[in-house]
């Protein structure tokens, strides 16, 4: 009996010890990793695993590897839902990747929490001039950058030129203001009893209510440089905008909105392709869908209409940064790769192959002239580049991470009719102020 | 006799330990550490990367006293558990009773009803999102044929949780299999005796089948109760962007915890949440265990 007990005890403790050893062996990170050829290995994580994107990013990585003989970048694909929780676990374990693609809107928060490395030691004075200032500013925490902008997006108005002509509107003169938008939409509607054979426009397809708030205000809910001393959620303009948005829903009718929405979600059945919807707000990459599913569509692209004449065609965007997680084994090598990744050559290749907006201004402008685009493609990309000038990001202030989770539910209630716009916004304002207070 | 000779009882208990060894080793090597760490972390403002300062019971205090979303998420979860556990249990018993009949082609039916349990995860959720689409989905189309104007399912806060419960009911095949197996194990002689005494099929079901499968019912209730409190994926996928909308009606406990941990990086807060959930589930399971002797019947049990 005794022997057996001792045996079991030894067995248990050996197992435990072995598992502990294994744990320590893998987390050796303080020294840079090198491969057999003596090159420094940079571990690069992205979520670009689709048939379209994977070859493009792999080509950029291969080009970089071929361009010098010191560094070997190893690209690892991790799915969208996993990549950042995995990265966080890796940082906590002390063995993170060296470069990660991450959401631009929380870059400052990751800087504050020491997840991403402060990049200011690598950055020259004029380095930031290469990027759109709105994107660059979103990466700053207390004046230092924690990620370099890679790609971005914006929202523009797609409209069907044939339908414009049919109802006597000038196809080269898209709506400039919200008022014109409403007027044109009404003209473009073709009603059939309670149903529509064609719908002019509906503002909440393709974008959320927040884009229209941003368009009307020309700024996000928070003060200059994202300071949280002022929180402008419950404002007269916002109440008016919400009511305006709801008036579309009331006019068109719930059922029509839902059935169109379902068709839009199904992608190839998008009513814009068939001419059943005359205008739609979308990202410029929507063009790739048009050329795939509705090649012959005669369409135009315009900046978002402005709230009032002279108010500005403010649009909304997001994007991704390349950053170095805290604890990377070789930040210098990682930085060299980031510089290449966000440089004009790689960025233009990405822009042209993906039809995606990129953060590097020179690359974006070069892409708009690219011979690889058709004439239509050039036109769309040109508008996209122009729209970038008026595109704002809505990064979360470090004091209010995930602030939209505190606003959206109340606005949902407003659209569902169980709250007035004033009530919904007042509650949202109070909740966000509470959130800020609890984080200060 | 040497002192090495063991009694049978001792021998058996040693074999028992050897059999559960893989679990015990796994538990101490991989689970126990993180478990204790999360308990310790729940009293700190741990944010994974830069901070771990002791804050006492502040996390628990602000959760229970101040946090409106915590209450919303707890309420949503309790609502879901309160309906889904009894309904799926009844549904599974009902279906397995039907599939326990001796009719031609029963194997085909058994396979059909079990199939949903094989399919799982995100694919199924996306499929159900299409089925539940208010304007064009199959569910409302079928309801329309019998003259019912279907609700807006995943878009109407009053219907989002019922939508998920409906989806869960569709996949009761998994526990159906357990019930079916235990129903097949009920001795024929009991039914024959009851038949001779003139008991109807219904009375046989109530007085023989149900009591004989109570151990499985008990197991199913306990596990699906625990599983129900951990609902996450469904809400993460089916509320569109993972925020728990519309109007926070799908903000379940674990979803809110996940948001706190990985969006706000407030890991200490999330750890405190997980321990509150643990206490709730633990208490409920204890109550279950205490109540079990009153209705669970084990054959061959010494009274």
XYZ file of C-alpha atoms in Angstrom:
743
model
C 0.000 0.000 0.000
C 2.633 2.425 1.057
C 4.748 1.731 -2.005
C 1.845 2.259 -4.302
C 1.019 5.534 -2.637
C 4.571 6.730 -3.053
C 4.551 5.582 -6.636
C 1.412 7.583 -7.337
C 2.852 10.604 -5.637
C 6.021 10.437 -7.691
C 4.036 9.930 -10.870
C 1.912 12.989 -10.155
C 4.789 15.232 -9.268
C 6.871 14.168 -12.257
C 3.983 14.891 -14.557
C 3.540 18.282 -12.966
C 7.213 19.082 -13.184
C 7.454 17.986 -16.782
C 4.523 20.095 -17.784
C 6.009 23.048 -15.931
C 9.343 22.625 -17.714
C 7.645 22.539 -21.076
C 5.918 25.755 -20.166
C 9.160 27.528 -19.405
C 11.006 26.330 -22.449
C 8.646 27.904 -24.938
C 8.625 31.337 -23.385
C 12.221 32.156 -24.087
C 11.808 35.517 -25.716
C 14.405 37.941 -24.446
C 16.874 36.951 -27.136
C 16.185 37.587 -30.796
C 15.349 34.542 -32.862
C 17.484 33.680 -35.829
C 17.037 30.987 -38.452
C 19.626 28.569 -39.908
C 20.905 31.165 -42.343
C 21.564 33.548 -39.482
C 18.783 35.938 -40.487
C 16.681 37.594 -37.802
C 13.180 36.133 -37.857
C 10.304 38.589 -37.597
C 7.038 36.953 -36.654
C 4.221 38.786 -38.433
C 0.512 38.164 -37.673
C -2.393 39.305 -39.798
C -6.009 38.270 -40.273
C -5.755 38.429 -44.063
C -6.400 34.846 -44.941
C -8.961 35.130 -47.733
C -8.284 33.921 -51.247
C -7.966 37.511 -52.377
C -5.917 39.042 -49.603
C -3.600 36.235 -48.565
C -1.586 36.140 -51.828
C -1.262 39.925 -51.800
C 0.154 40.192 -48.299
C 2.336 37.125 -48.892
C 3.748 38.788 -51.990
C 4.555 41.952 -49.988
C 6.302 39.823 -47.354
C 8.247 37.929 -50.031
C 9.302 41.191 -51.680
C 10.566 42.479 -48.377
C 12.471 39.273 -47.672
C 14.082 39.470 -51.098
C 14.973 43.147 -50.725
C 17.583 42.583 -48.011
C 19.462 39.706 -46.406
C 19.308 40.495 -42.693
C 15.677 39.798 -41.861
C 13.293 36.964 -42.676
C 9.627 37.824 -42.095
C 7.364 34.884 -41.328
C 3.688 35.595 -41.964
C 1.128 33.803 -39.795
C -2.564 34.033 -40.543
C -4.908 34.073 -37.580
C -8.665 34.416 -38.055
C -10.383 37.726 -37.371
C -12.140 36.509 -34.251
C -9.002 35.104 -32.643
C -6.036 37.173 -33.581
C -6.137 39.851 -30.897
C -7.062 37.662 -27.954
C -4.261 35.318 -29.044
C -1.891 38.244 -29.301
C -2.865 39.451 -25.838
C -2.246 36.024 -24.361
C 1.114 35.926 -26.123
C 2.062 39.350 -24.723
C 1.067 38.262 -21.229
C 3.119 35.080 -21.643
C 6.127 37.149 -22.714
C 6.444 35.636 -26.158
C 4.513 37.872 -28.561
C 4.816 38.150 -32.334
C 6.963 41.016 -33.606
C 4.459 42.756 -35.873
C 0.682 42.576 -35.649
C -2.083 44.172 -37.704
C -4.573 45.703 -35.288
C -7.616 47.981 -35.186
C -6.646 51.643 -35.493
C -9.450 52.876 -33.247
C -8.066 51.406 -30.035
C -4.375 52.063 -30.719
C -4.138 54.721 -28.006
C -5.714 52.383 -25.464
C -3.262 49.628 -26.329
C -0.466 52.147 -25.910
C -1.739 53.195 -22.533
C -2.069 49.568 -21.410
C 1.480 48.693 -22.561
C 0.288 46.203 -25.120
C 1.824 48.003 -28.056
C 5.306 49.468 -28.092
C 6.003 53.171 -28.173
C 7.383 53.706 -31.666
C 8.679 57.252 -31.213
C 12.300 56.091 -30.895
C 12.175 54.876 -34.509
C 10.270 57.764 -36.027
C 11.904 60.738 -37.788
C 10.361 64.155 -37.635
C 8.817 64.037 -41.084
C 7.811 60.361 -41.061
C 4.242 61.203 -40.098
C 3.818 63.439 -43.188
C 3.517 60.319 -45.309
C 0.101 59.494 -43.854
C -3.304 61.127 -43.696
C -3.204 63.284 -40.552
C -6.545 61.937 -39.281
C -5.136 58.412 -39.377
C -1.827 59.392 -37.844
C -3.513 61.217 -34.960
C -5.593 58.169 -34.139
C -2.410 56.254 -33.315
C -1.186 58.772 -30.741
C -1.290 58.444 -26.979
C 0.182 61.395 -25.112
C 1.842 62.538 -28.325
C 3.619 59.271 -29.123
C 2.639 56.861 -31.879
C 1.919 53.230 -31.009
C 1.079 51.897 -34.473
C 1.664 52.908 -38.088
C -1.484 53.286 -40.225
C -1.734 50.620 -42.914
C -5.095 50.661 -44.658
C -8.288 52.616 -44.136
C -11.698 53.205 -45.643
C -14.298 55.886 -46.145
C -17.973 56.113 -47.047
C -19.213 57.527 -50.355
C -22.520 57.759 -52.192
C -23.049 55.398 -55.134
C -25.880 56.414 -57.481
C -27.441 54.956 -60.581
C -27.034 57.382 -63.494
C -29.694 55.759 -65.696
C -32.393 56.223 -63.073
C -31.329 59.859 -62.638
C -31.797 60.432 -66.345
C -35.118 58.623 -66.382
C -36.691 61.002 -63.845
C -35.126 64.122 -65.354
C -32.224 64.611 -62.946
C -28.757 65.484 -64.224
C -26.680 62.296 -63.948
C -23.532 64.360 -63.503
C -25.013 66.305 -60.592
C -25.448 64.051 -57.547
C -27.122 65.457 -54.406
C -24.996 67.943 -52.510
C -27.022 68.386 -49.325
C -29.374 66.364 -47.173
C -32.243 68.425 -48.528
C -31.339 67.566 -52.112
C -30.859 63.958 -51.093
C -34.437 63.818 -49.845
C -35.767 65.646 -52.877
C -33.934 63.371 -55.339
C -34.922 60.255 -53.398
C -38.591 61.198 -53.578
C -38.300 61.748 -57.335
C -36.572 58.415 -57.822
C -39.157 56.429 -55.851
C -41.496 54.285 -57.925
C -44.388 53.222 -55.767
C -46.573 50.238 -56.418
C -49.393 50.106 -53.906
C -47.752 49.677 -50.500
C -44.639 48.300 -52.111
C -41.887 49.913 -54.123
C -40.706 48.947 -57.584
C -37.810 51.261 -57.043
C -36.598 53.049 -53.965
C -34.672 56.306 -54.178
C -32.615 56.062 -51.023
C -32.557 54.926 -47.446
C -29.871 56.372 -45.163
C -29.298 53.419 -42.849
C -28.241 50.854 -45.401
C -24.491 50.526 -45.638
C -23.853 52.824 -42.678
C -25.139 53.365 -39.155
C -26.805 56.381 -37.591
C -23.431 57.468 -36.166
C -22.062 58.289 -39.628
C -24.896 60.756 -40.171
C -24.281 62.295 -36.732
C -20.602 62.655 -37.635
C -21.525 64.170 -40.996
C -23.812 66.739 -39.373
C -21.453 67.670 -36.531
C -18.147 67.505 -38.369
C -16.664 65.949 -35.233
C -17.023 62.962 -32.933
C -18.800 63.050 -29.567
C -15.680 64.185 -27.728
C -13.675 67.393 -27.551
C -10.557 68.404 -29.453
C -7.824 65.703 -29.511
C -10.398 63.292 -28.161
C -10.432 64.875 -24.692
C -13.361 63.779 -22.595
C -14.001 67.038 -20.732
C -16.827 67.598 -23.157
C -19.208 64.860 -24.236
C -21.548 65.985 -27.008
C -24.052 63.207 -27.330
C -27.255 64.823 -26.162
C -27.281 67.845 -28.466
C -30.016 69.562 -30.435
C -28.387 68.645 -33.738
C -28.182 64.996 -32.759
C -31.840 64.916 -31.760
C -32.744 66.457 -35.086
C -30.577 64.010 -37.049
C -32.052 60.971 -35.305
C -35.572 62.198 -35.982
C -34.634 62.842 -39.603
C -33.323 59.299 -39.953
C -36.457 57.882 -38.421
C -38.682 59.919 -40.717
C -37.293 57.889 -43.651
C -38.232 54.670 -41.907
C -41.707 55.945 -41.134
C -42.252 57.144 -44.703
C -40.977 54.012 -46.457
C -42.397 51.527 -43.973
C -40.850 48.857 -41.796
C -41.595 45.954 -44.148
C -40.035 47.555 -47.187
C -36.943 48.494 -45.177
C -36.559 44.941 -43.873
C -37.047 43.186 -47.187
C -34.586 45.499 -48.975
C -32.134 45.029 -46.117
C -32.286 41.261 -46.550
C -31.516 41.596 -50.254
C -28.605 43.915 -49.539
C -27.219 41.430 -47.014
C -27.329 38.678 -49.604
C -24.671 40.569 -51.644
C -25.311 39.435 -55.197
C -29.019 40.177 -54.816
C -28.282 43.786 -53.884
C -31.135 45.931 -55.265
C -28.594 48.571 -56.288
C -27.251 46.150 -58.917
C -30.682 45.610 -60.427
C -31.608 49.282 -60.402
C -34.296 48.769 -57.744
C -32.386 51.075 -55.458
C -31.126 54.322 -56.950
C -28.647 55.537 -54.322
C -26.645 53.767 -51.628
C -23.895 54.769 -49.211
C -21.021 52.297 -49.238
C -17.281 51.908 -48.965
C -15.396 52.463 -52.222
C -14.532 48.725 -52.315
C -18.222 48.186 -53.122
C -17.036 48.863 -56.674
C -15.437 45.402 -56.802
C -18.864 43.887 -56.129
C -20.470 46.020 -58.818
C -17.899 44.915 -61.376
C -18.434 41.308 -60.356
C -22.238 41.164 -60.156
C -23.455 44.075 -62.278
C -20.848 44.821 -64.896
C -23.119 46.946 -67.096
C -24.451 49.189 -64.359
C -24.136 52.865 -65.286
C -23.263 54.370 -61.935
C -21.567 57.390 -60.412
C -19.838 58.057 -57.119
C -20.001 61.187 -54.999
C -18.912 62.330 -51.555
C -21.529 62.088 -48.808
C -23.992 64.992 -49.038
C -23.537 67.699 -46.439
C -25.923 68.509 -43.615
C -26.275 72.140 -44.682
C -24.563 74.008 -47.527
C -20.990 74.739 -46.447
C -21.107 72.312 -43.526
C -18.625 69.905 -45.151
C -18.943 66.481 -46.749
C -17.704 64.739 -43.629
C -17.438 60.989 -43.947
C -16.426 58.205 -41.605
C -13.690 55.637 -41.761
C -11.736 53.104 -39.807
C -8.635 51.158 -40.561
C -5.767 49.099 -39.331
C -2.275 49.746 -38.065
C 0.906 47.701 -37.999
C 2.305 47.684 -34.502
C 4.995 46.039 -32.414
C 3.634 44.239 -29.359
C 5.361 44.966 -26.075
C 8.003 42.301 -25.498
C 8.883 41.683 -29.149
C 12.232 39.901 -29.435
C 13.669 42.225 -32.051
C 11.885 45.563 -32.347
C 14.512 47.045 -34.691
C 13.986 44.338 -37.294
C 10.230 44.554 -36.750
C 10.359 48.287 -37.376
C 12.234 47.801 -40.647
C 9.441 45.568 -41.852
C 6.768 48.054 -40.726
C 8.570 50.811 -42.601
C 8.459 48.682 -45.743
C 4.841 47.659 -45.155
C 3.675 51.253 -44.831
C 6.032 52.568 -47.512
C 4.814 53.810 -50.883
C 5.724 50.704 -52.900
C 4.014 48.063 -50.740
C 1.063 50.354 -50.091
C 0.451 51.007 -53.773
C 0.602 47.289 -54.515
C -1.922 46.612 -51.752
C -4.168 49.469 -52.931
C -4.238 48.377 -56.564
C -4.601 44.631 -55.964
C -7.286 44.983 -53.285
C -8.999 48.144 -54.473
C -8.544 49.249 -50.886
C -7.860 52.672 -49.400
C -4.346 52.897 -48.026
C -2.882 55.184 -45.391
C 0.154 56.310 -47.351
C -0.833 59.452 -49.283
C 1.712 59.059 -52.083
C 0.647 55.454 -52.651
C -3.054 56.339 -52.605
C -2.596 59.049 -55.210
C -0.452 56.846 -57.385
C -3.016 54.052 -57.178
C -5.771 56.361 -58.433
C -3.782 56.730 -61.693
C -2.955 53.057 -61.934
C -3.233 51.446 -65.363
C -4.494 48.279 -63.743
C -7.820 49.945 -62.997
C -10.485 50.426 -65.617
C -11.658 53.958 -66.270
C -14.544 53.401 -63.896
C -12.200 52.005 -61.274
C -9.985 55.053 -61.538
C -13.021 57.306 -61.141
C -14.177 55.499 -57.986
C -10.700 55.387 -56.514
C -10.184 59.081 -57.257
C -13.353 59.992 -55.327
C -12.246 57.672 -52.527
C -8.901 59.458 -52.282
C -10.610 62.852 -52.327
C -13.072 61.695 -49.700
C -10.173 60.806 -47.401
C -9.594 64.531 -46.864
C -13.028 64.771 -45.216
C -12.966 61.418 -43.511
C -12.936 61.294 -39.750
C -12.133 58.342 -37.532
C -13.856 57.762 -34.229
C -11.121 56.301 -32.049
C -12.124 55.476 -28.500
C -10.692 57.896 -25.930
C -8.553 56.021 -23.385
C -11.100 56.961 -20.722
C -14.015 55.539 -22.720
C -13.106 52.179 -24.266
C -16.001 50.682 -26.196
C -18.085 53.850 -25.718
C -20.460 52.896 -28.542
C -21.675 49.939 -26.456
C -23.187 52.545 -24.161
C -24.849 54.579 -26.915
C -26.134 51.997 -29.408
C -28.671 50.257 -27.114
C -30.452 53.545 -26.360
C -30.499 54.548 -30.010
C -31.881 51.066 -30.790
C -34.711 51.821 -28.378
C -35.363 55.082 -30.157
C -35.618 53.429 -33.565
C -37.874 50.764 -32.070
C -40.152 53.488 -30.791
C -39.855 52.874 -27.056
C -37.957 56.122 -26.400
C -37.899 59.608 -27.878
C -34.663 60.877 -29.390
C -34.203 63.253 -26.439
C -34.635 60.457 -23.886
C -32.349 58.067 -25.728
C -29.570 60.594 -26.163
C -29.885 61.861 -22.591
C -29.451 58.322 -21.273
C -26.579 57.619 -23.657
C -24.880 60.828 -22.542
C -25.307 59.876 -18.868
C -23.991 56.344 -19.441
C -20.924 57.529 -21.331
C -20.200 60.125 -18.643
C -20.416 57.360 -16.022
C -18.054 55.247 -18.076
C -15.549 58.096 -18.294
C -15.817 58.768 -14.585
C -15.182 55.124 -13.702
C -12.033 55.125 -15.849
C -10.521 58.318 -14.507
C 0.383 -13.286 4.590
C 2.660 -10.366 3.713
C 1.683 -6.840 4.530
C 1.499 -6.078 0.812
C -1.808 -7.876 0.521
C -4.586 -5.360 -0.025
C -8.221 -5.741 0.711
C -10.503 -5.731 -2.313
C -11.994 -2.454 -1.236
C -8.621 -0.737 -1.124
C -7.614 -2.239 -4.438
C -10.764 -0.937 -6.024
C -10.279 2.557 -4.743
C -6.723 2.591 -6.085
C -7.955 1.444 -9.472
C -10.517 4.197 -9.260
C -7.819 6.791 -8.725
C -5.760 5.425 -11.569
C -8.750 5.703 -13.860
C -9.420 9.334 -12.966
C -5.725 10.159 -13.006
C -5.791 11.829 -16.456
C -8.377 14.275 -15.209
C -6.614 14.950 -11.923
C -3.265 15.513 -13.588
C -4.871 17.737 -16.206
C -6.735 19.662 -13.565
C -3.697 20.401 -11.418
C -1.378 21.007 -14.341
C -3.606 23.235 -16.440
C -6.795 24.319 -14.692
C -6.089 24.827 -11.016
C -3.418 27.486 -11.544
C -5.443 29.780 -13.809
C -8.450 29.207 -11.547
C -6.659 30.462 -8.453
C -5.011 33.202 -10.483
C -8.393 34.501 -11.625
C -9.635 34.474 -8.039
C -6.634 36.531 -6.963
C -6.945 38.720 -10.064
C -10.541 39.551 -9.281
C -9.318 41.656 -6.358
C -7.005 43.689 -8.574
C -7.221 46.087 -11.498
C -5.311 43.595 -13.692
C -5.207 44.617 -17.344
C -3.035 41.746 -18.684
C -0.052 43.825 -19.682
C 0.886 46.682 -17.405
C -1.081 46.752 -14.188
C -1.989 44.499 -11.312
C -2.675 46.491 -8.165
C -4.723 45.253 -5.283
C -8.054 47.085 -5.150
C -9.879 45.019 -2.524
C -13.507 44.277 -3.260
C -13.902 47.313 -5.508
C -14.637 45.213 -8.606
C -17.364 43.271 -6.823
C -18.752 46.387 -5.267
C -19.074 48.361 -8.473
C -20.481 45.325 -10.285
C -23.239 44.797 -7.783
C -23.948 48.399 -6.812
C -23.292 50.546 -9.884
C -23.161 48.547 -13.066
C -26.453 48.682 -14.959
C -25.132 46.572 -17.832
C -24.123 43.849 -15.374
C -27.714 43.666 -14.180
C -29.030 43.689 -17.745
C -26.694 40.873 -18.719
C -27.575 38.818 -15.641
C -31.276 39.309 -16.278
C -30.925 38.317 -19.941
C -29.042 35.188 -18.956
C -31.515 34.160 -16.266
C -34.398 34.724 -18.690
C -32.685 32.525 -21.232
C -31.881 29.761 -18.736
C -35.333 29.844 -17.152
C -36.992 29.140 -20.498
C -34.444 27.153 -22.424
C -33.619 24.521 -19.771
C -37.194 23.291 -19.080
C -38.212 23.600 -22.735
C -35.238 21.715 -24.136
C -35.564 19.033 -21.442
C -39.266 18.519 -22.168
C -38.601 18.680 -25.893
C -35.883 16.060 -25.708
C -38.011 13.696 -23.593
C -40.948 14.150 -25.940
C -38.932 13.422 -29.063
C -37.119 10.477 -27.555
C -40.482 9.014 -26.444
C -41.675 9.291 -30.045
C -38.475 7.806 -31.394
C -38.690 4.936 -28.925
C -41.656 3.474 -30.817
C -41.326 0.431 -32.963
C -42.379 1.711 -36.372
C -40.851 1.110 -39.801
C -38.088 3.534 -40.720
C -37.478 4.588 -37.136
C -33.727 4.593 -37.719
C -34.100 7.202 -40.418
C -36.100 9.401 -38.048
C -33.577 8.948 -35.259
C -30.792 9.995 -37.584
C -32.752 12.987 -38.815
C -33.491 14.233 -35.318
C -29.939 13.684 -34.212
C -28.396 15.494 -37.190
C -28.691 19.046 -35.800
C -26.551 17.971 -32.849
C -23.764 17.044 -35.239
C -23.852 20.409 -36.930
C -22.730 23.112 -34.620
C -21.161 26.470 -34.239
C -21.084 29.575 -36.322
C -22.385 27.993 -39.517
C -25.624 27.023 -37.807
C -26.042 30.481 -36.312
C -25.619 32.127 -39.688
C -28.118 29.684 -41.143
C -30.650 30.550 -38.455
C -30.093 34.241 -39.037
C -31.257 33.642 -42.596
C -34.152 31.455 -41.509
C -35.298 34.111 -39.051
C -34.975 37.019 -41.473
C -38.322 38.819 -41.011
C -39.062 39.646 -44.645
C -37.617 36.722 -46.564
C -36.788 34.011 -44.014
C -38.258 30.530 -44.102
C -39.733 30.722 -40.597
C -41.926 33.709 -41.342
C -42.770 32.285 -44.739
C -44.121 29.118 -43.100
C -45.966 31.143 -40.477
C -47.430 33.222 -43.290
C -48.946 30.115 -44.899
C -51.023 29.488 -41.799
C -52.006 33.130 -41.570
C -49.623 34.248 -38.831
C -47.811 37.524 -39.333
C -44.399 36.502 -37.978
C -42.468 38.744 -35.610
C -39.216 40.523 -36.392
C -37.233 37.836 -34.535
C -33.649 39.014 -34.225
C -34.529 42.667 -34.766
C -37.123 43.025 -32.035
C -35.717 43.053 -28.469
C -38.810 41.199 -27.213
C -38.190 38.367 -29.668
C -34.410 37.996 -29.728
C -34.178 35.656 -26.742
C -37.167 33.549 -27.860
C -35.368 33.280 -31.213
C -32.337 31.736 -29.537
C -34.517 29.411 -27.471
C -36.271 28.278 -30.637
C -32.896 27.587 -32.190
C -31.849 25.567 -29.119
C -35.040 23.521 -29.367
C -34.112 22.592 -32.909
C -30.902 20.998 -31.669
C -32.236 18.898 -28.774
C -31.034 15.814 -30.643
C -27.952 15.570 -28.462
C -29.793 15.041 -25.191
C -32.510 13.117 -27.039
C -29.894 10.428 -27.606
C -29.243 10.138 -23.864
C -32.956 9.793 -23.100
C -33.438 7.300 -25.878
C -30.586 5.158 -24.609
C -31.964 5.162 -21.095
C -35.526 4.466 -22.292
C -34.246 1.436 -24.176
C -32.728 0.246 -20.929
C -36.063 0.173 -19.102
C -36.997 -3.452 -18.496
C -39.785 -4.844 -20.718
C -41.157 -6.808 -17.774
C -42.240 -3.598 -16.053
C -44.405 -2.623 -19.021
C -45.771 -6.140 -19.369
C -46.765 -6.188 -15.718
C -48.428 -2.795 -16.081
C -50.254 -3.926 -19.198
C -51.643 -6.952 -17.377
C -52.848 -4.596 -14.677
C -54.634 -2.594 -17.368
C -52.513 0.581 -17.339
C -52.874 2.816 -20.390
C -49.853 3.857 -22.498
C -49.939 7.297 -20.935
C -49.931 5.943 -17.391
C -47.123 3.571 -18.303
C -45.142 6.539 -19.571
C -45.785 8.615 -16.428
C -45.314 5.862 -13.874
C -42.671 3.674 -15.477
C -40.733 5.471 -18.177
C -40.331 8.835 -16.448
C -39.241 7.460 -13.047
C -36.802 5.082 -14.696
C -35.101 7.858 -16.686
C -34.942 10.387 -13.839
C -31.157 9.925 -13.431
C -30.693 11.078 -17.032
C -33.167 13.940 -16.568
C -31.196 15.008 -13.529
C -27.924 14.864 -15.432
C -29.420 16.770 -18.356
C -30.923 19.495 -16.172
C -27.692 20.042 -14.272
C -25.476 20.183 -17.345
C -27.804 22.290 -19.464
C -28.288 24.692 -16.559
C -24.547 25.188 -16.338
C -24.258 25.372 -20.114
C -27.148 27.828 -20.292
C -25.443 30.276 -17.976
C -22.386 30.153 -20.205
C -24.193 31.134 -23.402
C -21.845 33.287 -25.471
C -21.282 32.341 -29.106
C -24.928 32.594 -30.108
C -25.118 36.168 -28.902
C -21.678 37.069 -30.202
C -22.557 35.970 -33.705
C -26.276 36.653 -33.902
C -26.310 40.145 -32.492
C -24.578 41.131 -35.708
C -21.521 42.932 -34.464
C -21.068 41.169 -31.141
C -22.350 44.090 -29.110
C -25.404 42.303 -27.739
C -27.983 44.365 -29.634
C -30.726 45.264 -30.407
C -31.231 47.352 -27.291
C -28.896 45.080 -25.286
C -31.439 42.273 -25.435
C -28.743 39.722 -26.309
C -26.128 41.047 -23.912
C -25.593 37.819 -22.022
C -23.393 37.467 -18.988
C -20.419 35.954 -20.774
C -20.651 38.359 -23.668
C -20.460 41.326 -21.313
C -17.588 39.644 -19.496
C -15.775 39.113 -22.779
C -16.257 42.755 -23.729
C -14.866 43.870 -20.387
C -11.869 41.580 -20.725
C -10.917 42.010 -24.345
C -12.385 45.315 -25.402
C -11.891 47.434 -22.287
C -8.966 45.236 -21.122
C -10.448 45.361 -17.631
C -9.428 41.798 -16.853
C -9.758 42.136 -13.070
C -13.356 43.232 -13.491
C -14.059 40.345 -15.854
C -12.472 37.911 -13.395
C -14.728 39.211 -10.639
C -17.684 38.659 -12.971
C -16.631 35.097 -13.620
C -16.476 34.378 -9.896
C -19.922 35.827 -9.306
C -21.214 33.572 -12.064
C -19.390 30.645 -10.501
C -21.082 31.290 -7.150
C -24.510 31.544 -8.795
C -24.079 28.312 -10.726
C -22.538 26.573 -7.735
C -25.456 27.465 -5.478
C -27.973 26.366 -8.108
C -26.171 23.067 -8.556
C -26.089 22.509 -4.800
C -29.835 23.126 -4.634
C -30.251 20.645 -7.467
C -28.192 18.048 -5.663
C -30.146 18.573 -2.445
C -33.460 18.219 -4.250
C -32.355 15.228 -6.290
C -33.098 12.453 -3.713
C -36.739 13.567 -3.686
C -37.341 12.774 -7.333
C -34.418 10.938 -8.847
C -34.774 7.174 -8.791
C -31.705 4.977 -8.945
C -32.316 1.313 -9.518
C -30.699 -0.924 -6.944
C -30.131 1.985 -4.610
C -30.080 1.166 -0.913
C -32.636 3.214 0.908
